[in-house]
PDB file of C-alpha atoms in Angstrom:
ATOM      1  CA  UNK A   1       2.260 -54.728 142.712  1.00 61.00           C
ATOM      2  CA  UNK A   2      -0.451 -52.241 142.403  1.00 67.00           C
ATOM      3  CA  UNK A   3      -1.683 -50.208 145.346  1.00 76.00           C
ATOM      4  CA  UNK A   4      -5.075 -51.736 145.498  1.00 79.00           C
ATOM      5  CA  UNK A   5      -2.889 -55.339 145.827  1.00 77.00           C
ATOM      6  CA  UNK A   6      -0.770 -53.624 148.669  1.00 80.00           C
ATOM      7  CA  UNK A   7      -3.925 -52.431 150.757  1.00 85.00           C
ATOM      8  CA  UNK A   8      -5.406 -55.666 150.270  1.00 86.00           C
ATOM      9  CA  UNK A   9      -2.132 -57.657 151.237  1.00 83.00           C
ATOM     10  CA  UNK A  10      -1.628 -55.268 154.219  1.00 89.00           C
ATOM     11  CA  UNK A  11      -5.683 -55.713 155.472  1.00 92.00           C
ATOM     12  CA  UNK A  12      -4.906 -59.522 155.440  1.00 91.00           C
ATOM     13  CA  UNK A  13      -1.687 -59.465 157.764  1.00 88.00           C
ATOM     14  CA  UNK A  14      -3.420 -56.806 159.860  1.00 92.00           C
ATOM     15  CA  UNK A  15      -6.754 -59.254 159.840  1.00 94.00           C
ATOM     16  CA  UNK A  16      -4.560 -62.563 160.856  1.00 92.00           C
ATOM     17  CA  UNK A  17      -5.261 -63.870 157.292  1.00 93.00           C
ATOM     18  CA  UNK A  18      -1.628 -63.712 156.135  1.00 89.00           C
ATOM     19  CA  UNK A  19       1.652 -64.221 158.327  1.00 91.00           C
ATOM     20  CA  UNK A  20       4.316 -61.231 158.093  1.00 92.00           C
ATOM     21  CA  UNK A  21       6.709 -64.500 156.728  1.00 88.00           C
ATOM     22  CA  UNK A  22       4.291 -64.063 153.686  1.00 86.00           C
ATOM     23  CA  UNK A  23       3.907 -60.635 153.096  1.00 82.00           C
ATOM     24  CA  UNK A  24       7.925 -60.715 153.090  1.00 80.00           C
ATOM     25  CA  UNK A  25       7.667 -63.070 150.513  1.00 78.00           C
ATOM     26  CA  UNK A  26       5.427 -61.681 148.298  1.00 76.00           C
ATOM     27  CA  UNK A  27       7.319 -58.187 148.668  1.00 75.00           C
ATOM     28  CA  UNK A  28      10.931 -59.330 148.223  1.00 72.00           C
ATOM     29  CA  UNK A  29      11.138 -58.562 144.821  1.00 63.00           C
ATOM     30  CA  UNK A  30      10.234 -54.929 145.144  1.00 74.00           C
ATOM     31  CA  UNK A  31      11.553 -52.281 143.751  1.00 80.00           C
ATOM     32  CA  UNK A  32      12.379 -54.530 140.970  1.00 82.00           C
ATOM     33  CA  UNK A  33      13.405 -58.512 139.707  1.00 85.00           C
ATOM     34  CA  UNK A  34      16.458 -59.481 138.022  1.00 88.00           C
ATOM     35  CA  UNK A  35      15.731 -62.369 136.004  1.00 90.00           C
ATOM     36  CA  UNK A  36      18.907 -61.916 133.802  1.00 90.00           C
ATOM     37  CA  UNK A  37      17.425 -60.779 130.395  1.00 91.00           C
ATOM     38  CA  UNK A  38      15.438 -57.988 132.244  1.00 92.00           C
ATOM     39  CA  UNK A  39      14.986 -55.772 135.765  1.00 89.00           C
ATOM     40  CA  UNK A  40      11.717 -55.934 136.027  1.00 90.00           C
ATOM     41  CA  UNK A  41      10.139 -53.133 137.569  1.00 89.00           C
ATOM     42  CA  UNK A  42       7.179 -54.085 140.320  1.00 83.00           C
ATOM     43  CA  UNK A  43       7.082 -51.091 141.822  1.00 80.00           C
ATOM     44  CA  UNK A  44       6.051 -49.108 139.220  1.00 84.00           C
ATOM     45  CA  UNK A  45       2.270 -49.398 139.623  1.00 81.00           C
ATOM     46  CA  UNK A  46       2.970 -48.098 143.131  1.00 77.00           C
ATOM     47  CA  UNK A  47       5.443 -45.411 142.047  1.00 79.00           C
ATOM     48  CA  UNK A  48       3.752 -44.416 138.738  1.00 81.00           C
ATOM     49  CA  UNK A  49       0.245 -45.837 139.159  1.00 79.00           C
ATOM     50  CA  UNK A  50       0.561 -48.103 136.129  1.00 82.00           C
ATOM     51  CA  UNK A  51       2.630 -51.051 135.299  1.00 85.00           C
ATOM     52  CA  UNK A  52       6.025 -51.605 133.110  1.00 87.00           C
ATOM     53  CA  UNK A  53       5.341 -51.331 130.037  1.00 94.00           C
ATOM     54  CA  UNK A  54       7.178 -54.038 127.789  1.00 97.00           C
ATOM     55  CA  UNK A  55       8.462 -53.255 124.345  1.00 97.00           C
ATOM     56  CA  UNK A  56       8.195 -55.985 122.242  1.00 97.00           C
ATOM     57  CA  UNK A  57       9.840 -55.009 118.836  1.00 96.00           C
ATOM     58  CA  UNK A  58      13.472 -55.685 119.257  1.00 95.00           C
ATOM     59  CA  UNK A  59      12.981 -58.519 122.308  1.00 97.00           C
ATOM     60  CA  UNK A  60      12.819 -62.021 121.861  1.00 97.00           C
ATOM     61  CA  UNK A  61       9.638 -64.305 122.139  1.00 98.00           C
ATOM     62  CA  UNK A  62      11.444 -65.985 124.915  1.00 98.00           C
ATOM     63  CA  UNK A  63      12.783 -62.754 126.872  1.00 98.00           C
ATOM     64  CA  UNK A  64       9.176 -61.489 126.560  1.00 98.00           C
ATOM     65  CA  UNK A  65       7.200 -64.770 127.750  1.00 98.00           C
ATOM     66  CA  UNK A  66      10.050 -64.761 130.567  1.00 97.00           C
ATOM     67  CA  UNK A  67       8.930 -61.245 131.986  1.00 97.00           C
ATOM     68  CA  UNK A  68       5.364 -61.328 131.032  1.00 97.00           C
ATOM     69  CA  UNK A  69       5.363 -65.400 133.757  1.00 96.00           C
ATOM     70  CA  UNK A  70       7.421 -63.055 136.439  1.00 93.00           C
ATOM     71  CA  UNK A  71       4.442 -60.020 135.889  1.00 93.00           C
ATOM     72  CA  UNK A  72       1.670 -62.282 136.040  1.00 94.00           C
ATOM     73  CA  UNK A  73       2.946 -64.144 139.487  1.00 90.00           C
ATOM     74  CA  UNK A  74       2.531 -60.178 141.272  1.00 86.00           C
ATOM     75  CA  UNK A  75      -0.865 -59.890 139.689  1.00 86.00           C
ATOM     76  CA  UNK A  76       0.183 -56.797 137.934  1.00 90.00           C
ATOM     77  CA  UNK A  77      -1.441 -55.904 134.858  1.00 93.00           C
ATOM     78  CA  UNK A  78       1.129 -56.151 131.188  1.00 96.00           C
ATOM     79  CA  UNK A  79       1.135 -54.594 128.032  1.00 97.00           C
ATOM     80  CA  UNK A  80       3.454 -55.273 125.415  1.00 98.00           C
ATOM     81  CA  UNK A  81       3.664 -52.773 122.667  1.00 97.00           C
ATOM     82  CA  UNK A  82       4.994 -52.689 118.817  1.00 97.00           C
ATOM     83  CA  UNK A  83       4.653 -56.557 118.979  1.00 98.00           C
ATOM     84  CA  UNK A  84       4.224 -58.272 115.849  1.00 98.00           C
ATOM     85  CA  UNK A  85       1.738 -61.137 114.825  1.00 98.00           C
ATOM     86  CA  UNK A  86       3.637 -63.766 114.782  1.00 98.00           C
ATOM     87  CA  UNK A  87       5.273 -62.876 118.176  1.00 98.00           C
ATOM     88  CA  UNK A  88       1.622 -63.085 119.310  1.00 98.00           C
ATOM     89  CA  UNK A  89       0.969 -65.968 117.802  1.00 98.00           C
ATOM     90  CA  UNK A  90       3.325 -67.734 119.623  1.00 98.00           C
ATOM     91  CA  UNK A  91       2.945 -66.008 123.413  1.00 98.00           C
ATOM     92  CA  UNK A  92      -0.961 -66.163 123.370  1.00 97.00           C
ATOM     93  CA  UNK A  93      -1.037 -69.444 123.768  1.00 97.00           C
ATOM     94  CA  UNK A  94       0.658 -69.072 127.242  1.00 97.00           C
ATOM     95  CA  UNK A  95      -1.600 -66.297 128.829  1.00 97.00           C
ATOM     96  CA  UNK A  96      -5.206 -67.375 127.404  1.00 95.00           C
ATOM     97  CA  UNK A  97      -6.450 -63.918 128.980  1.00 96.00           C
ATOM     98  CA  UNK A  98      -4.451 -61.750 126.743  1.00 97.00           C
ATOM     99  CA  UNK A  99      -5.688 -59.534 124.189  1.00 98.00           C
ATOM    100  CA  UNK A 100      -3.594 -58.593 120.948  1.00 98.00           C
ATOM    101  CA  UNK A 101      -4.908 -55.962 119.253  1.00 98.00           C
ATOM    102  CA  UNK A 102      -3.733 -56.294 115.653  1.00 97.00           C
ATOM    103  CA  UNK A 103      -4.279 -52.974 114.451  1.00 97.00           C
ATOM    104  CA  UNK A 104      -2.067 -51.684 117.277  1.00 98.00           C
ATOM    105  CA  UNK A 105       0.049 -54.259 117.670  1.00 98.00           C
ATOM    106  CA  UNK A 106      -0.420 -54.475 121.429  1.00 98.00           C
ATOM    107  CA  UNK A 107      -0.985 -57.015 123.925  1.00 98.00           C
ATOM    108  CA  UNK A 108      -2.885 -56.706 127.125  1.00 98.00           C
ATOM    109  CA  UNK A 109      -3.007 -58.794 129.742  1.00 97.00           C
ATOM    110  CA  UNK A 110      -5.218 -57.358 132.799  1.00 95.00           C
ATOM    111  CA  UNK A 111      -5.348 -58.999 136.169  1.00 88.00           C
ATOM    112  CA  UNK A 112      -7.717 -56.437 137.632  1.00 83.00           C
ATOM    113  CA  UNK A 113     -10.211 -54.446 135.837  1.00 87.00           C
ATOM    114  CA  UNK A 114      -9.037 -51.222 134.541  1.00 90.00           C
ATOM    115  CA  UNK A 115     -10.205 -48.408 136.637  1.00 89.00           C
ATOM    116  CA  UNK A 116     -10.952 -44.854 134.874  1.00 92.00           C
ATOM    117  CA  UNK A 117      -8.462 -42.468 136.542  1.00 89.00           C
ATOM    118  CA  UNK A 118      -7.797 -39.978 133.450  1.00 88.00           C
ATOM    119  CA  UNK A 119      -8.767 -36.253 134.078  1.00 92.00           C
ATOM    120  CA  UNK A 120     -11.336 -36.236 131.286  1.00 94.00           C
ATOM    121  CA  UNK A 121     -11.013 -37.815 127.676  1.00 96.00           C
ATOM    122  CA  UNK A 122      -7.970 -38.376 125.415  1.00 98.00           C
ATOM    123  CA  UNK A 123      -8.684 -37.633 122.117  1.00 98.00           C
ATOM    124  CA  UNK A 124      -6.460 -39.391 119.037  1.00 98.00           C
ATOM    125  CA  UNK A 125      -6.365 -37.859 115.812  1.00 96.00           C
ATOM    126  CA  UNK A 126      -5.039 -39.382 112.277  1.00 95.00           C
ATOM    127  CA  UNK A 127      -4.318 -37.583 109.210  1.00 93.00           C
ATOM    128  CA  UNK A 128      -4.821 -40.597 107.206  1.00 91.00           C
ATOM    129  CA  UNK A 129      -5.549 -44.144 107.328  1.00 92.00           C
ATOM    130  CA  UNK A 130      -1.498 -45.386 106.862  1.00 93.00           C
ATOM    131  CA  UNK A 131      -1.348 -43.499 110.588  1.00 94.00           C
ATOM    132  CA  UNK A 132      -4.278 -45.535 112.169  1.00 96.00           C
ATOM    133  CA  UNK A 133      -1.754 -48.212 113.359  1.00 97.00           C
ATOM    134  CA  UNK A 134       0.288 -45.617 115.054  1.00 96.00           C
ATOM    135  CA  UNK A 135      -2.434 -43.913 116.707  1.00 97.00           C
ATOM    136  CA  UNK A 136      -5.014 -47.601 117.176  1.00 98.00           C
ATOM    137  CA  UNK A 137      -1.108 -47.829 119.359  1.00 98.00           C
ATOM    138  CA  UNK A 138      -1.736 -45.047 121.014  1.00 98.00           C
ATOM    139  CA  UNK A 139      -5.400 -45.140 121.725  1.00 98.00           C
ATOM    140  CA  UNK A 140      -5.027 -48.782 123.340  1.00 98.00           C
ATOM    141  CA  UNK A 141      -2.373 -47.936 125.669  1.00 97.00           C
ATOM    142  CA  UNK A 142      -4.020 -44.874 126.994  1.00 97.00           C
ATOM    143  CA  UNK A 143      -7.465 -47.325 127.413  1.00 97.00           C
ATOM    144  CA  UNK A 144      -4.746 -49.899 129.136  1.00 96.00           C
ATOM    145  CA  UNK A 145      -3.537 -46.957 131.804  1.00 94.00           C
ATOM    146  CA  UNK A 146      -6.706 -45.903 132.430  1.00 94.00           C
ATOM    147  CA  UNK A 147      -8.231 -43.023 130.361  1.00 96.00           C
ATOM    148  CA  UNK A 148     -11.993 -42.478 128.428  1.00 97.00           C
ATOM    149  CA  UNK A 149     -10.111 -42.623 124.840  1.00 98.00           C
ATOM    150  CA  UNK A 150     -12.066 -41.746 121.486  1.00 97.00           C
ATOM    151  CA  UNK A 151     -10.677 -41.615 118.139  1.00 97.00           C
ATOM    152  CA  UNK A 152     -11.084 -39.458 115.042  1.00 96.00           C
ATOM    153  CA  UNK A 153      -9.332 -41.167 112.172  1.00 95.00           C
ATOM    154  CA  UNK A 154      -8.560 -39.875 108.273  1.00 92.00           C
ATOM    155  CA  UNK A 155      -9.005 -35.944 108.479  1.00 92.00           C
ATOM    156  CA  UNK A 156      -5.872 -34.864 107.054  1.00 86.00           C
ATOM    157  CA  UNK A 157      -5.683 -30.877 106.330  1.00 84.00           C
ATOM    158  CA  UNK A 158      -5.797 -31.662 102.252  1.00 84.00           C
ATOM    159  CA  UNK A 159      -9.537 -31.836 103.387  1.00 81.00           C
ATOM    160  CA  UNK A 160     -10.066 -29.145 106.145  1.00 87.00           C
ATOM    161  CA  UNK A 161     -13.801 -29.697 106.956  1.00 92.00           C
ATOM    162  CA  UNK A 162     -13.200 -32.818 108.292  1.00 91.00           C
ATOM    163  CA  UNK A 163     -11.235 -31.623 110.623  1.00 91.00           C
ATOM    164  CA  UNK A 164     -13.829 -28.806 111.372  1.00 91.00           C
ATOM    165  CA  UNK A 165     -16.440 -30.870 111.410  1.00 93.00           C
ATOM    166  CA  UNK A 166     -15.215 -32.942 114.327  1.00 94.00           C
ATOM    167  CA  UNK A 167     -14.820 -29.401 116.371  1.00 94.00           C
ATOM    168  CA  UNK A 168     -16.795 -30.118 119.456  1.00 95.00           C
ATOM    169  CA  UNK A 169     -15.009 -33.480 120.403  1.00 96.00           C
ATOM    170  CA  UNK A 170     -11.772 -31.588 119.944  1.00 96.00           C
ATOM    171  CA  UNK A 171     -12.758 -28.716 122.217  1.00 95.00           C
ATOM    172  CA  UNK A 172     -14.208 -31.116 124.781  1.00 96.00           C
ATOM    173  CA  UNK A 173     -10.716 -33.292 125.161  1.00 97.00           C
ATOM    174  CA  UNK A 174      -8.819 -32.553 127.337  1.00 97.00           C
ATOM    175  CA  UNK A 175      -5.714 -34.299 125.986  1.00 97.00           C
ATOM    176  CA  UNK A 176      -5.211 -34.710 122.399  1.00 97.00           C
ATOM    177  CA  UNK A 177      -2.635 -37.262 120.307  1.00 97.00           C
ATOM    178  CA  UNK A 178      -2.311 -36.441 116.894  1.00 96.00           C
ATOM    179  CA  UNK A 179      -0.557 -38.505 114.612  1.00 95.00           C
ATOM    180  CA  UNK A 180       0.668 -37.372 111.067  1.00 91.00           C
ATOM    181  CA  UNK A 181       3.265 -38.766 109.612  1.00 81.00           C
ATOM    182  CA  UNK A 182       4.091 -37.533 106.232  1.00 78.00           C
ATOM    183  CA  UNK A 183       3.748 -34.217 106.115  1.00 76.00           C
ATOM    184  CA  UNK A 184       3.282 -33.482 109.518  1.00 81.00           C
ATOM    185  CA  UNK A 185       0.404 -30.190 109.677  1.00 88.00           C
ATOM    186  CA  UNK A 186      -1.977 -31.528 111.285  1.00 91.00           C
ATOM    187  CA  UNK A 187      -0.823 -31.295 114.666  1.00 92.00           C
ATOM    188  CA  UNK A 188      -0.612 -27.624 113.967  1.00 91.00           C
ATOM    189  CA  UNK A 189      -3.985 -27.091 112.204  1.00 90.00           C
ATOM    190  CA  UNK A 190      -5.372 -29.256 115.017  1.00 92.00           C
ATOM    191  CA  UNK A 191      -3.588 -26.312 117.659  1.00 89.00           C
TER     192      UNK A 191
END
Protein backbone atom coordinates (compact mmCIF):
# COMPACT_ATOMS: atom_id res chain seq x y z
CA UNK A 1 0.00 0.00 0.00
CA UNK A 2 1.26 3.27 -1.16
CA UNK A 3 0.77 6.45 0.83
CA UNK A 4 -1.51 8.10 -1.61
CA UNK A 5 -3.79 4.58 -1.10
CA UNK A 6 -3.46 5.11 2.79
CA UNK A 7 -4.69 8.88 2.71
CA UNK A 8 -7.33 7.92 0.48
CA UNK A 9 -8.42 4.78 2.61
CA UNK A 10 -8.14 6.92 5.80
CA UNK A 11 -10.41 10.09 4.08
CA UNK A 12 -13.08 7.34 3.40
CA UNK A 13 -13.39 5.92 7.09
CA UNK A 14 -13.07 9.50 8.34
CA UNK A 15 -15.93 10.52 5.54
CA UNK A 16 -18.38 7.42 6.64
CA UNK A 17 -17.56 5.82 3.23
CA UNK A 18 -15.69 2.83 4.68
CA UNK A 19 -16.34 1.00 8.15
CA UNK A 20 -13.12 0.68 10.52
CA UNK A 21 -14.12 -3.45 10.03
CA UNK A 22 -12.78 -2.61 6.45
CA UNK A 23 -9.94 -0.59 6.81
CA UNK A 24 -8.78 -3.56 9.26
CA UNK A 25 -9.20 -5.70 6.53
CA UNK A 26 -7.55 -4.13 3.94
CA UNK A 27 -4.51 -3.37 6.43
CA UNK A 28 -4.05 -6.82 7.99
CA UNK A 29 -1.46 -7.83 5.88
CA UNK A 30 0.86 -4.97 6.64
CA UNK A 31 4.08 -4.95 7.23
CA UNK A 32 4.19 -7.90 5.05
CA UNK A 33 2.17 -11.40 3.57
CA UNK A 34 3.31 -14.82 3.94
CA UNK A 35 2.03 -16.71 1.17
CA UNK A 36 4.59 -19.60 1.66
CA UNK A 37 6.96 -19.18 -1.39
CA UNK A 38 7.44 -15.44 -0.44
CA UNK A 39 6.99 -12.50 2.50
CA UNK A 40 5.73 -10.12 0.62
CA UNK A 41 6.52 -6.78 1.60
CA UNK A 42 3.34 -4.12 1.49
CA UNK A 43 4.74 -1.77 3.42
CA UNK A 44 7.43 -0.88 1.48
CA UNK A 45 5.84 1.85 -0.65
CA UNK A 46 5.04 3.43 2.72
CA UNK A 47 8.46 2.75 4.26
CA UNK A 48 10.60 3.28 1.11
CA UNK A 49 8.22 5.18 -1.18
CA UNK A 50 8.30 2.50 -3.86
CA UNK A 51 7.15 -1.01 -4.07
CA UNK A 52 8.99 -4.63 -3.73
CA UNK A 53 10.75 -5.15 -6.30
CA UNK A 54 10.51 -8.89 -7.61
CA UNK A 55 13.46 -10.69 -9.09
CA UNK A 56 12.49 -12.86 -11.60
CA UNK A 57 15.67 -14.80 -12.77
CA UNK A 58 16.01 -17.67 -10.42
CA UNK A 59 11.95 -17.76 -9.35
CA UNK A 60 9.48 -19.81 -10.82
CA UNK A 61 6.62 -18.70 -13.26
CA UNK A 62 4.30 -19.91 -10.63
CA UNK A 63 6.05 -18.29 -7.41
CA UNK A 64 6.11 -15.07 -9.49
CA UNK A 65 2.33 -15.05 -10.83
CA UNK A 66 1.59 -16.03 -7.01
CA UNK A 67 3.13 -12.67 -5.62
CA UNK A 68 2.54 -10.49 -8.55
CA UNK A 69 -2.13 -11.78 -7.78
CA UNK A 70 -1.24 -10.90 -3.86
CA UNK A 71 0.50 -7.22 -5.19
CA UNK A 72 -2.15 -6.44 -7.47
CA UNK A 73 -5.16 -7.11 -4.73
CA UNK A 74 -3.27 -3.86 -2.51
CA UNK A 75 -3.17 -1.84 -5.67
CA UNK A 76 0.51 -1.50 -5.38
CA UNK A 77 2.46 -0.99 -8.35
CA UNK A 78 5.14 -4.40 -9.51
CA UNK A 79 8.13 -4.73 -11.33
CA UNK A 80 9.80 -7.80 -12.01
CA UNK A 81 13.34 -7.57 -13.13
CA UNK A 82 15.99 -9.97 -15.08
CA UNK A 83 12.84 -11.87 -16.33
CA UNK A 84 13.18 -13.73 -19.38
CA UNK A 85 10.83 -13.95 -22.52
CA UNK A 86 9.41 -16.85 -22.16
CA UNK A 87 8.65 -16.23 -18.42
CA UNK A 88 6.75 -13.27 -19.91
CA UNK A 89 5.21 -15.01 -22.27
CA UNK A 90 3.53 -17.04 -20.02
CA UNK A 91 2.57 -14.33 -16.98
CA UNK A 92 1.30 -11.59 -19.47
CA UNK A 93 -1.46 -13.26 -20.21
CA UNK A 94 -2.64 -12.95 -16.52
CA UNK A 95 -2.10 -9.12 -15.94
CA UNK A 96 -3.20 -7.66 -19.52
CA UNK A 97 -1.83 -4.18 -18.11
CA UNK A 98 1.71 -5.25 -17.86
CA UNK A 99 4.48 -4.06 -19.82
CA UNK A 100 7.68 -6.29 -20.60
CA UNK A 101 10.26 -4.48 -21.86
CA UNK A 102 12.41 -6.90 -23.85
CA UNK A 103 15.47 -5.07 -24.07
CA UNK A 104 15.51 -4.85 -20.27
CA UNK A 105 13.96 -7.71 -19.44
CA UNK A 106 11.51 -6.05 -17.06
CA UNK A 107 7.98 -6.14 -16.35
CA UNK A 108 5.82 -3.36 -15.11
CA UNK A 109 2.69 -3.46 -13.90
CA UNK A 110 1.38 0.13 -12.62
CA UNK A 111 -1.83 0.58 -10.74
CA UNK A 112 -1.42 4.32 -10.37
CA UNK A 113 0.38 6.59 -12.62
CA UNK A 114 3.93 7.08 -11.88
CA UNK A 115 4.54 10.34 -10.24
CA UNK A 116 8.04 12.23 -10.92
CA UNK A 117 9.66 12.43 -7.46
CA UNK A 118 13.53 12.18 -8.55
CA UNK A 119 15.73 15.25 -7.58
CA UNK A 120 16.55 16.06 -11.19
CA UNK A 121 17.50 13.54 -14.09
CA UNK A 122 19.28 10.15 -14.02
CA UNK A 123 21.51 9.83 -16.64
CA UNK A 124 22.59 6.03 -18.03
CA UNK A 125 25.63 5.60 -19.86
CA UNK A 126 26.87 2.42 -22.07
CA UNK A 127 30.21 1.75 -23.32
CA UNK A 128 28.90 -0.38 -25.98
CA UNK A 129 25.90 -1.83 -27.40
CA UNK A 130 26.43 -5.66 -25.61
CA UNK A 131 25.80 -3.26 -22.24
CA UNK A 132 22.46 -1.69 -23.51
CA UNK A 133 20.50 -4.60 -21.88
CA UNK A 134 22.13 -3.95 -18.62
CA UNK A 135 21.67 -0.37 -18.59
CA UNK A 136 17.81 -0.42 -20.94
CA UNK A 137 17.56 -2.55 -17.01
CA UNK A 138 18.56 0.13 -15.36
CA UNK A 139 16.98 3.01 -17.14
CA UNK A 140 13.39 1.27 -16.82
CA UNK A 141 13.51 0.72 -13.23
CA UNK A 142 14.60 4.17 -12.37
CA UNK A 143 11.45 5.43 -14.93
CA UNK A 144 9.32 2.65 -12.76
CA UNK A 145 10.41 4.47 -9.20
CA UNK A 146 9.91 7.62 -10.39
CA UNK A 147 12.83 9.58 -11.97
CA UNK A 148 13.21 11.88 -15.54
CA UNK A 149 15.71 9.06 -17.03
CA UNK A 150 17.71 9.69 -20.42
CA UNK A 151 20.13 7.48 -21.95
CA UNK A 152 23.42 7.82 -23.82
CA UNK A 153 24.28 4.47 -25.33
CA UNK A 154 27.72 3.16 -27.30
CA UNK A 155 30.47 5.81 -26.25
CA UNK A 156 33.05 3.60 -25.03
CA UNK A 157 36.57 5.46 -24.25
CA UNK A 158 38.26 3.54 -27.52
CA UNK A 159 36.36 6.59 -29.06
CA UNK A 160 36.68 9.57 -26.58
CA UNK A 161 34.67 12.27 -28.46
CA UNK A 162 31.71 10.57 -28.05
CA UNK A 163 31.88 10.71 -24.78
CA UNK A 164 32.83 14.49 -25.00
CA UNK A 165 30.44 15.23 -27.20
CA UNK A 166 27.57 14.27 -24.94
CA UNK A 167 29.23 16.79 -22.16
CA UNK A 168 26.33 18.99 -21.35
CA UNK A 169 23.76 16.14 -20.56
CA UNK A 170 26.44 14.69 -18.33
CA UNK A 171 27.04 17.92 -16.43
CA UNK A 172 23.31 18.58 -16.17
CA UNK A 173 22.48 14.95 -14.39
CA UNK A 174 22.38 14.82 -11.41
CA UNK A 175 22.75 11.06 -11.00
CA UNK A 176 24.63 9.08 -13.42
CA UNK A 177 24.65 4.95 -14.11
CA UNK A 178 27.32 3.88 -16.15
CA UNK A 179 27.56 0.56 -17.34
CA UNK A 180 30.82 -1.04 -18.82
CA UNK A 181 31.36 -4.28 -18.69
CA UNK A 182 34.48 -5.47 -20.27
CA UNK A 183 36.98 -3.37 -19.58
CA UNK A 184 35.46 -1.31 -17.17
CA UNK A 185 37.02 2.72 -17.85
CA UNK A 186 34.37 4.30 -18.55
CA UNK A 187 32.97 4.89 -15.31
CA UNK A 188 36.24 6.56 -14.59
CA UNK A 189 36.63 8.64 -17.80
CA UNK A 190 32.96 9.49 -17.26
CA UNK A 191 34.24 10.89 -13.36
Amino acid sequence: MNEDNLRKLLAGLGRGEVSADEVLERLKDLPYEDIGSACIDHHRSLRRGFPEVIFGEDKKVADIVDIMEKMTEKDEDIIVTRLSAEKADEIQPKFKDGVYHERARVLTLTKQPIKIKGRGPILVVSAGTSDIPVAEEAAVTARFLGNEVETIYDVGVAGIHRVLSRREKLTNASVIIVVAGMEGALPSVVG
